[in-house]
Structures are given as structure tokens and as C-alpha cells.
Short mmCIF file of C-alpha atoms and ligand atoms in Angstrom, two decimals:
data_model
loop_
_atom_site.label_atom_id
_atom_site.label_comp_id
_atom_site.label_asym_id
_atom_site.label_seq_id
_atom_site.Cartn_x
_atom_site.Cartn_y
_atom_site.Cartn_z
CA MET A 1030 0.00 0.00 0.00
CA LYS A 1031 0.91 3.63 -0.37
CA VAL A 1032 -0.63 5.97 2.20
CA LEU A 1033 -0.53 9.67 2.97
CA ILE A 1034 -0.30 10.63 6.64
CA THR A 1035 -0.89 14.23 7.71
CA GLY A 1036 0.91 15.22 10.89
CA ALA A 1037 3.60 12.66 10.11
CA ALA A 1038 6.22 14.51 12.18
CA GLY A 1039 3.95 14.58 15.21
CA PHE A 1040 3.83 12.23 18.17
CA LEU A 1041 1.21 9.79 16.85
CA GLY A 1042 1.77 10.53 13.15
CA SER A 1043 5.44 9.55 13.33
CA HIS A 1044 4.73 6.29 15.18
CA LEU A 1045 1.99 5.47 12.69
CA THR A 1046 4.38 6.19 9.81
CA ASP A 1047 6.88 3.77 11.35
CA ARG A 1048 4.17 1.13 11.61
CA PHE A 1049 3.20 1.32 7.94
CA LEU A 1050 6.86 1.31 6.86
CA ALA A 1051 7.64 -1.68 9.10
CA ASP A 1052 4.96 -3.66 7.27
CA GLY A 1053 6.53 -2.89 3.89
CA HIS A 1054 4.20 -0.07 2.83
CA SER A 1055 5.12 3.38 1.48
CA VAL A 1056 4.26 6.64 3.23
CA ILE A 1057 4.01 10.24 2.08
CA GLY A 1058 4.19 12.37 5.21
CA VAL A 1059 2.68 15.85 5.35
CA ASP A 1060 3.56 18.27 8.14
CA ASN A 1061 3.92 22.01 8.66
CA PHE A 1062 5.90 21.56 11.90
CA ILE A 1063 3.71 23.81 14.06
CA THR A 1064 3.74 21.18 16.78
CA GLY A 1065 5.52 18.32 14.99
CA HIS A 1066 9.30 17.97 15.30
CA PRO A 1067 11.90 16.98 12.66
CA GLU A 1068 13.61 14.67 15.18
CA ASN A 1069 10.52 12.42 15.18
CA ILE A 1070 11.19 11.45 11.55
CA ALA A 1071 14.97 12.02 11.38
CA HIS A 1072 15.55 8.24 11.40
CA LEU A 1073 13.61 7.97 8.10
CA ALA A 1074 16.14 10.00 6.10
CA GLY A 1075 17.30 7.78 3.22
CA ASN A 1076 14.29 5.44 3.42
CA ASN A 1077 13.08 5.34 -0.18
CA ARG A 1078 9.56 4.30 0.88
CA PHE A 1079 9.13 7.55 2.82
CA SER A 1080 8.85 11.08 1.47
CA LEU A 1081 7.92 14.31 3.22
CA MET A 1082 5.85 17.26 2.03
CA ARG A 1083 6.28 20.37 4.17
CA HIS A 1084 2.76 21.69 3.79
CA ASN A 1085 -0.19 22.95 5.84
CA ILE A 1086 -3.03 20.54 5.01
CA SER A 1087 -5.54 23.34 5.75
CA ASP A 1088 -4.41 24.73 2.37
CA TYR A 1089 -5.36 22.83 -0.78
CA THR A 1090 -2.80 20.45 -2.22
CA SER A 1091 -2.73 17.63 -4.75
CA VAL A 1092 -0.59 14.51 -4.79
CA ASP A 1093 0.80 12.67 -7.83
CA GLY A 1094 0.18 8.97 -8.32
CA PRO A 1095 -2.11 6.42 -6.69
CA LEU A 1096 -2.85 6.20 -2.96
CA ASP A 1097 -4.53 3.46 -0.94
CA GLY A 1098 -5.06 5.44 2.24
CA VAL A 1099 -5.22 8.98 3.61
CA LEU A 1100 -4.80 9.25 7.38
CA HIS A 1101 -5.50 12.68 8.86
CA PHE A 1102 -3.44 13.08 12.04
CA ALA A 1103 -2.46 16.74 11.70
CA SER A 1104 -3.63 18.98 14.55
CA PRO A 1105 -2.35 20.60 17.68
CA ALA A 1106 -3.51 18.07 20.29
CA SER A 1107 -2.48 19.35 23.69
CA PRO A 1108 -4.80 21.87 25.41
CA VAL A 1109 -1.88 24.29 25.79
CA ASP A 1110 -1.09 23.99 22.07
CA TYR A 1111 -4.58 24.49 20.82
CA LEU A 1112 -5.05 27.49 23.08
CA GLU A 1113 -1.89 28.92 21.54
CA HIS A 1114 -3.08 28.13 17.98
CA PRO A 1115 -6.88 28.38 18.19
CA ILE A 1116 -7.53 29.41 14.59
CA GLN A 1117 -5.11 26.88 13.11
CA THR A 1118 -6.70 24.19 15.28
CA LEU A 1119 -10.16 25.06 13.96
CA LYS A 1120 -8.84 25.18 10.40
CA VAL A 1121 -6.99 21.89 10.41
CA GLY A 1122 -10.01 20.09 11.86
CA SER A 1123 -12.37 21.64 9.30
CA LEU A 1124 -10.55 22.78 6.13
CA GLY A 1125 -7.74 20.26 6.69
CA THR A 1126 -10.22 17.40 7.03
CA HIS A 1127 -12.04 18.60 3.90
CA ASN A 1128 -8.80 18.73 1.90
CA ALA A 1129 -7.68 15.32 3.15
CA LEU A 1130 -11.10 13.83 2.32
CA GLY A 1131 -10.86 15.39 -1.15
CA ILE A 1132 -7.57 13.60 -1.75
CA ALA A 1133 -9.06 10.30 -0.57
CA LEU A 1134 -12.07 10.75 -2.87
CA ALA A 1135 -9.90 11.63 -5.87
CA LYS A 1136 -7.63 8.61 -5.28
CA LYS A 1137 -10.43 6.19 -4.29
CA ALA A 1138 -8.42 5.69 -1.10
CA ARG A 1139 -9.57 4.73 2.38
CA PHE A 1140 -9.84 7.76 4.69
CA PHE A 1141 -8.95 7.62 8.37
CA LEU A 1142 -9.77 10.44 10.80
CA ALA A 1143 -7.89 10.91 14.07
CA SER A 1144 -10.72 12.09 16.28
CA THR A 1145 -10.69 12.38 20.04
CA SER A 1146 -12.34 11.61 23.35
CA GLU A 1147 -12.79 15.40 23.54
CA VAL A 1148 -15.90 14.97 21.39
CA TYR A 1149 -17.47 13.72 24.66
CA GLY A 1150 -16.52 17.00 26.39
CA ASP A 1151 -17.02 16.96 30.18
CA PRO A 1152 -18.97 13.71 30.01
CA LEU A 1153 -22.24 13.06 31.80
CA VAL A 1154 -22.03 9.36 30.90
CA HIS A 1155 -19.17 7.35 32.39
CA PRO A 1156 -17.34 5.43 30.97
CA GLN A 1157 -17.91 6.76 27.46
CA PRO A 1158 -19.34 4.45 24.77
CA GLU A 1159 -19.27 5.61 21.14
CA SER A 1160 -23.06 6.09 21.26
CA TYR A 1161 -22.72 8.99 23.75
CA TRP A 1162 -23.21 12.39 22.03
CA GLY A 1163 -21.14 14.35 24.48
CA ASN A 1164 -21.26 17.48 26.60
CA VAL A 1165 -19.11 20.12 24.89
CA ASN A 1166 -19.02 23.86 25.53
CA PRO A 1167 -18.78 25.21 21.96
CA ILE A 1168 -17.60 28.70 22.98
CA GLY A 1169 -15.18 27.77 25.77
CA PRO A 1170 -11.42 27.73 25.27
CA ARG A 1171 -11.38 24.00 24.45
CA GLY A 1172 -14.18 24.43 21.91
CA VAL A 1173 -11.65 25.18 19.15
CA TYR A 1174 -10.41 21.60 19.32
CA ASP A 1175 -13.58 19.79 20.37
CA GLU A 1176 -15.85 21.43 17.81
CA ALA A 1177 -13.28 21.13 15.02
CA LYS A 1178 -13.07 17.40 15.67
CA ARG A 1179 -16.85 17.07 15.90
CA PHE A 1180 -17.13 18.90 12.57
CA ALA A 1181 -14.41 16.61 11.18
CA GLU A 1182 -16.45 13.56 12.17
CA ALA A 1183 -19.57 15.04 10.54
CA MET A 1184 -17.62 15.82 7.36
CA THR A 1185 -16.14 12.32 7.29
CA MET A 1186 -19.59 10.73 7.63
CA ALA A 1187 -20.93 13.01 4.86
CA TYR A 1188 -18.16 11.88 2.49
CA HIS A 1189 -18.92 8.32 3.46
CA ARG A 1190 -22.67 8.60 2.90
CA PHE A 1191 -22.74 11.02 -0.04
CA HIS A 1192 -19.56 10.05 -1.95
CA GLY A 1193 -19.23 6.45 -0.77
CA VAL A 1194 -15.70 6.99 0.55
CA ASP A 1195 -14.48 4.09 2.70
CA THR A 1196 -13.91 5.85 6.03
CA ARG A 1197 -12.75 5.22 9.59
CA ILE A 1198 -13.01 7.41 12.69
CA VAL A 1199 -10.91 6.70 15.76
CA ARG A 1200 -11.63 8.49 19.03
CA ILE A 1201 -8.26 8.65 20.71
CA PHE A 1202 -8.09 8.87 24.50
CA ASN A 1203 -5.09 10.28 26.42
CA THR A 1204 -2.00 8.71 24.89
CA TYR A 1205 1.61 9.07 26.02
CA GLY A 1206 5.05 7.73 25.26
CA PRO A 1207 8.36 8.45 23.51
CA ARG A 1208 8.36 11.40 21.06
CA MET A 1209 5.92 13.51 23.04
CA ARG A 1210 7.16 17.07 23.00
CA PRO A 1211 8.74 17.68 26.41
CA ARG A 1212 6.93 20.98 26.95
CA ASP A 1213 3.72 20.26 25.10
CA GLY A 1214 1.82 20.96 28.33
CA ARG A 1215 0.11 17.59 28.67
CA VAL A 1216 0.02 15.95 32.03
CA VAL A 1217 2.32 12.95 31.43
CA SER A 1218 5.02 14.95 29.67
CA ASN A 1219 4.74 17.82 32.17
CA PHE A 1220 5.08 15.58 35.22
CA ILE A 1221 8.02 13.58 33.85
CA VAL A 1222 9.92 16.61 32.55
CA GLN A 1223 9.29 18.48 35.79
CA ALA A 1224 10.53 15.46 37.78
CA LEU A 1225 13.69 15.07 35.67
CA ASN A 1226 14.42 18.81 35.90
CA ASN A 1227 13.86 18.74 39.69
CA GLU A 1228 11.01 21.25 39.30
CA PRO A 1229 7.74 20.98 41.27
CA LEU A 1230 5.07 18.76 39.69
CA THR A 1231 2.07 20.95 38.88
CA ILE A 1232 -1.32 19.40 39.66
CA TYR A 1233 -4.20 21.51 38.32
CA GLY A 1234 -7.18 21.61 40.68
CA ASP A 1235 -7.13 19.08 43.52
CA GLY A 1236 -5.94 16.22 41.30
CA SER A 1237 -9.15 14.20 41.74
CA GLN A 1238 -10.05 14.49 38.03
CA THR A 1239 -9.45 11.26 36.15
CA ARG A 1240 -7.92 10.23 32.84
CA SER A 1241 -7.22 6.81 31.31
CA PHE A 1242 -3.70 6.71 29.88
CA CYS A 1243 -2.81 4.58 26.86
CA PHE A 1244 0.80 3.80 25.93
CA VAL A 1245 1.59 4.83 22.37
CA ASP A 1246 2.46 1.31 21.10
CA ASP A 1247 -0.98 0.05 22.16
CA GLU A 1248 -2.71 3.07 20.63
CA ILE A 1249 -0.92 2.64 17.30
CA ASP A 1250 -1.71 -1.08 17.26
CA GLY A 1251 -5.41 -0.30 17.72
CA ILE A 1252 -5.36 2.40 15.05
CA TYR A 1253 -3.60 0.12 12.57
CA ARG A 1254 -6.12 -2.65 13.17
CA LEU A 1255 -8.99 -0.21 12.77
CA PHE A 1256 -7.57 1.05 9.48
CA ASN A 1257 -7.23 -2.49 8.11
CA ASN A 1258 -10.18 -4.33 9.66
CA GLY A 1259 -12.65 -1.78 11.03
CA ASP A 1260 -15.83 -0.18 9.75
CA SER A 1261 -17.03 3.39 9.32
CA ALA A 1262 -18.60 3.92 12.75
CA PRO A 1263 -16.49 5.85 15.30
CA THR A 1264 -14.35 3.60 17.48
CA ASN A 1265 -12.81 4.37 20.86
CA ILE A 1266 -9.17 3.36 21.15
CA GLY A 1267 -7.77 3.96 24.62
CA ASN A 1268 -6.76 2.24 27.81
CA PRO A 1269 -9.78 1.74 30.08
CA VAL A 1270 -7.77 1.74 33.31
CA GLU A 1271 -8.62 5.03 35.01
CA TYR A 1272 -6.34 7.06 37.29
CA THR A 1273 -6.69 10.34 39.12
CA VAL A 1274 -4.19 13.00 38.14
CA LYS A 1275 -2.86 12.86 41.71
CA GLN A 1276 -2.21 9.11 41.40
CA LEU A 1277 -0.31 9.76 38.17
CA ALA A 1278 1.84 12.38 39.90
CA GLU A 1279 2.66 9.90 42.65
CA ILE A 1280 3.63 7.22 40.11
CA VAL A 1281 5.96 9.67 38.32
CA VAL A 1282 7.56 10.75 41.62
CA GLU A 1283 8.12 7.11 42.58
CA LEU A 1284 9.49 5.93 39.21
CA THR A 1285 11.82 8.90 38.68
CA GLY A 1286 12.95 9.08 42.33
CA THR A 1287 12.74 12.87 42.07
CA PRO A 1288 13.04 15.06 45.18
CA SER A 1289 10.51 17.46 43.54
CA PRO A 1290 7.47 18.45 45.59
CA ILE A 1291 3.90 18.43 44.23
CA VAL A 1292 2.26 21.88 43.95
CA TYR A 1293 -1.36 22.76 43.19
CA LYS A 1294 -2.42 25.25 40.46
CA PRO A 1295 -5.84 26.45 39.26
CA LEU A 1296 -7.87 24.05 37.16
CA PRO A 1297 -8.16 25.17 33.50
CA GLU A 1298 -11.65 26.17 32.28
CA ASP A 1299 -13.88 23.30 31.08
CA ASP A 1300 -11.35 20.68 32.21
CA PRO A 1301 -13.26 17.35 32.03
CA LYS A 1302 -13.74 15.80 35.49
CA VAL A 1303 -13.63 12.20 34.31
CA ARG A 1304 -12.63 10.28 31.20
CA GLN A 1305 -12.58 6.56 30.52
CA PRO A 1306 -13.19 4.72 27.25
CA ASP A 1307 -15.67 1.91 26.83
CA ILE A 1308 -13.66 -0.27 24.43
CA THR A 1309 -16.22 -3.03 23.88
CA ARG A 1310 -16.41 -2.16 20.18
CA ALA A 1311 -12.64 -2.31 19.63
CA ARG A 1312 -12.43 -5.55 21.62
CA THR A 1313 -15.12 -7.34 19.63
CA MET A 1314 -14.52 -5.88 16.16
CA LEU A 1315 -10.72 -5.76 16.21
CA GLY A 1316 -9.71 -8.22 18.93
CA TRP A 1317 -7.74 -5.32 20.39
CA GLU A 1318 -7.01 -4.29 23.91
CA PRO A 1319 -4.07 -2.48 25.51
CA LYS A 1320 -1.18 -4.56 26.87
CA VAL A 1321 1.13 -2.02 28.53
CA ASP A 1322 0.17 -0.94 32.04
CA VAL A 1323 0.76 2.61 33.17
CA ARG A 1324 3.84 1.87 35.29
CA GLU A 1325 5.60 0.09 32.44
CA GLY A 1326 4.56 2.79 29.95
CA VAL A 1327 5.62 5.63 32.22
CA ARG A 1328 8.95 3.85 32.81
CA ARG A 1329 9.57 3.70 29.05
CA THR A 1330 8.54 7.32 28.65
CA ILE A 1331 10.90 8.39 31.43
CA GLU A 1332 13.74 6.61 29.55
CA PHE A 1333 12.92 8.63 26.43
CA PHE A 1334 12.84 11.96 28.27
CA ARG A 1335 16.13 11.10 30.04
CA THR A 1336 17.81 11.07 26.62
CA LEU A 1337 16.73 14.71 26.20
CA VAL A 1338 17.94 15.96 29.60
CA GLY A 1339 20.25 18.93 29.03
CA SER A 1340 18.85 19.66 25.55
CA PRO A 1341 17.04 22.95 24.94
CA ARG A 1342 13.88 20.92 24.16
CA MET A 1343 13.54 20.12 27.88
CA THR A 1344 13.02 23.77 28.78
CA ALA A 1345 11.83 25.62 25.64
CA ARG A 1346 8.17 25.68 24.77
N1 UDP B 648 -2.91 18.54 34.32
C1 UDP B 648 -2.27 18.76 35.51
N2 UDP B 648 -1.01 19.26 35.51
C2 UDP B 648 -0.33 19.54 34.36
C3 UDP B 648 -0.99 19.31 33.12
C4 UDP B 648 -2.27 18.82 33.14
O1 UDP B 648 -2.84 18.51 36.60
O2 UDP B 648 0.81 20.00 34.46
C5 UDP B 648 -4.26 17.97 34.33
C6 UDP B 648 -5.28 18.70 33.48
O3 UDP B 648 -5.87 19.75 34.18
C7 UDP B 648 -6.25 17.58 33.15
C8 UDP B 648 -5.36 16.32 33.10
O4 UDP B 648 -4.18 16.67 33.81
O5 UDP B 648 -7.18 17.41 34.19
C9 UDP B 648 -5.00 15.90 31.69
O6 UDP B 648 -4.52 17.04 31.01
P1 UDP B 648 -3.87 16.98 29.57
O7 UDP B 648 -3.47 18.38 29.24
O8 UDP B 648 -2.82 15.95 29.51
O9 UDP B 648 -5.02 16.48 28.58
P2 UDP B 648 -6.61 16.52 28.56
O10 UDP B 648 -7.02 15.16 28.95
O11 UDP B 648 -7.11 17.56 29.52
O12 UDP B 648 -6.92 16.85 27.15
#
């Protein structure tokens, strides 16, 4: 197969690119490096099955030759990033999705949308099955991401129903692992980088809010299975084991051995109080479930961030 992956220099996009290449396929990566990083794909230099287009997928583009898949992974994905780039976040979820769908339609390729558990907002149903419509504040600060992804899902379903494009939608829950940007502002990267820099770990609110953390290898395995064997209905891919943010901080303190204290900061606006995927659909349709528990995953992520200690990436945003 030959596939196009937008956001190929990002955290998930680069791991997904590696997965397709490892199975003998070819990948055209598209990235504008707003939040992606060249180091994530540096190891692919000289691989003749990989090529890179430096392009913003929110602007129209065309691609030469046949394609079997278009996977749209471009978007700022950390709350801090999408608050910093609100318009670009709205554009890549809307115009970017439209452009990527247009390429899939023109090439008769399968389309795959990276959607998010944020479509459930601050959920009133717990855990979240795909059938839940969500509780999103459209005009709050997170709305730029949540509504863009909800629009992206609607656009994907319209291309599926109206144009007959073969489509997939994955709803990705909190995912972590090597190649996260050290200062992307997300909780796992923040806590580990703070611990390794001997800075205080910053818990927002009282730390009782929950998230369910999926190690990147598990997430990519689920996404790859969904691409190959799934259907067009949205599918949750995430780790259903739920932790409070405070528990996560304690795990990071323990596994890094840091002398850093834990400090408490204000909770960001519209911060969801709970989040946990119902993965019944992925289990039955794809035979998938996560294998890496949070301690093992955090250990591997700490190893990655240790390799960056002393580099400007550990302090610069
Ligand atoms: N959080 C925190 N300290 C940090 C960063 C995040 O306590 O330094 C909290 C945040 O308020 C949220 C949870 O951790 O409740 C997960 O935040 P993240 O930004 O990773 O992603 P989200 O799930 O909110 O999209």
C-alpha cells in the first residue's frame, strides 16, 4: 500500500508512519511543523519508501500517483497547544479534514480520521461508549479543538454517505510515550519533565479528576487494526484503566525518584472531570485491547525523556 499521513512529524503521526513502513508499505508524510518535530522522523532519512511534504493541510494540495489510504493526524492536540493556535486548530479540523477527504475521494483511497475523546466534552455518561453524544461547551477555550473534531467527524460521515468513501473514525483517549514534545503541556510529559528537571510537579485543581492513559504502542496497534479491519462507525481506542491525576503524579515521583514536591495550580476552564473509554467495540470488532500498564509505559517514557535531559527541548516551549 501507499498511504498519505498528515501530521507525520507529530507524536502519533510519526509512530503510525513507522508502523506502515515496518509492514513494507510506502508513506508520504505531510507536516507544517507547528507542533511536529523533525527529530521524530529524522531516522527515516534515506528510506526510499518515505517522502515528506512540508505543507499545511488546511491549504489545498494535490498529490501525484495512486494512494490506498489517507490518514489525517495533523492537529495541535495538547490543550496548551490548541489554546496557543486556536484558529489553526479550527482550520486543520475543518478545512484540513475537507482537503484530506478530497484527496481520498480523488484517489479512491480509504480515509482515516484521528478524532478524540474530547468529542465527549465533560462527560455526563461514564465510561464513554461511542453512542454517547457528548457534553461540549462550543464557545469555551477548548471548543476550538472539540468542535473542530466534531465537525471533522460530521464531514467524514458526509463523504462516506454522499460520496461512498471508505472511512474510519478513531476516538483517541489520552496517549503518552516516547516522542511527546517535552513541553507540550500535557500531564504525562509535564510531570516527567518536571521530575527530571527537579522542578515541582504541577497538579491543576485538587488532582481528583481522572484520565485513562494509553501507551503509544498500544494506541498505534489499535489504530492500525482499525484502518485495516474496522468499519465506518467511530471507534474508541484507549486504555480503560482510570487514574486520578494525583495518582499519576505519585507514580511519576516514585518511578523517577525525584526530590521534587507536588504543587497545586488552578484548574483550566472546562477541564473534564472524568474520562474513561468503553472499548467493547474495539475488543469485539478488532480483537484489540491495551497490553502495557501505566507503570511500564511511564517507565519507558521516562527513559525517552532522560535522553533529552540537558537539551534545549527540555526547557523551551
Ligand atoms: N494537568 C495537571 N497538571 C499539568 C498538566 C495537566 O494537573 O501539568 C491535568 C489537566 O488539568 C487535566 C489532566 O491533567 O485534568 C489531563 O490534562 P492533559 O493536558 O494531559 O489532557 P486533557 O485530557 O485535559 O486533554
